Steps between C-alpha positions, in 0.01 A plus 500: 500500500300367792583162650257222587404502866662240723811373672818351359715285727856545380800299619744788523852422374808623688684827426184691403310745717127445546442820303704365209285185496185713485653709221562187295140389555380843389714490185391146416130590533539855365324646802577736786238347730721266701652504846628258764382434854822458695863573415767234466866602514708449183676205667168334582295273277154353519139605512420852386128580469441739210165680470364587156230744394235570761670251734766766567233669713515202737873524565458686829304202638743241365811664646392378843514130413719272711808368321705179504868477413791263476818682601865401484702676768877497552617543855834660582485775238321836521439732205378858480183398314443191716516285185754366250470806275668717763853566618642287782523703821601231754596134527493272802559130564195273509504242777127484582309172481160432346319507835645844572385624159150361554481658845605838359243478220225411746552834672383675184172312465196708590439874487832683501640843425732509199734778388533497120835511323629831368480329162121483486230693314344647814483879491626728776406866454402423141830334407551129443744341742705333228552837327629643827721194556653527152576865575688390811236620744371296793182603680301365791228261385194445716429139588190349340274237651492178296398142569700186434251214510745213460865427419623154406864402461532304176875452521796624699847417385717770654530773399198460270142495625182438298164586651134513401295774658146635507471868582280806481519758226775753553755251633855550377670162480841668465443680829386178663820324387707790632322491837535122529872535429526762773314274744742215425803728521615395155348755268307383193367600161256360243661320207180394321130565551194353331141604567289186495156641582307826534155486652299225325750461216788254483811489285370185332237721331754744357646531151859602425547847353659376177232232469231766543656717230507200266134431580413857401666447163311171458173663604419255781607714796138561623504140625728626779273790599313455828182688593578793727263384771693175557741710706214588736362150543512537879250790485133401533297558184149632445274539197330838465163552342458779244411765759787406732740495207399854405554622855841332510630661181369844596637492855167457672425304813411133472298336773376152581798300374545158658878513533720408795794734543584856407590464131368309203522445125180614331383347172208586275240248391710417192788392723722803431706654780344841558670635811684432821276588791579604856263516796470834675491401866371839613221541243426127482483473124717381213663719235740450211864550591605439140279479189629242254218479251730401212690224685393158377 
């Protein structure tokens, strides 16, 4: 059974993987056309963007959205997974003051290189790191460039620290906590994590998983479905005439568009999202990067 096209904003409960949340959405809607746009660890809660139907074809664009989190971090204790689900590997006394914590956090704001935990889904030579870790293998992990836009200390009552942060896609909050603990000389791990925003979407727009499942039974769940193009609201938009629309869906070149930038959402004259366009800098014309003729 095909699913309606659009986005569901689910408030992920704890103890479930992101894949398990998507599986429950699929079962509730009796469809296979569903996927998420950014993994949350089982320990984590909060905003999980789920694509349905033709919107699944947009997931590659949505994965790059910036994220916001609230994280609870315990200083003085390290674990092998860098979070509370792991085994304790070291303990140290915590004597640092709030100003020292804030100074350490400030060193991580900006573009930094981050080494992911062994307990992450990144693949090395085709194998996921957490599978290797569970098999008792440790391998070198290349550092990845990420950006931390802002970190705010919400509370610090030693040894527990609560922060809000705004970061680029691909940031591992567990690794950040581990690195901050190393910088302070105390060690640290994440005890709770909640994603509060992803791109243009906030947690206040999300529905709980159980509440969504109940809405499916009641038949009013479509009220929570957002148009797929709301996730690309920062892209400029253009309306194509009939001839331009035909060239877009057949992969032809499109010229004479009054668009600033190198990418755009293209709609037909009925207001339907037809394609995502990119500008070929060398050839100086536009073409469809993704045809989405069925996305509403």
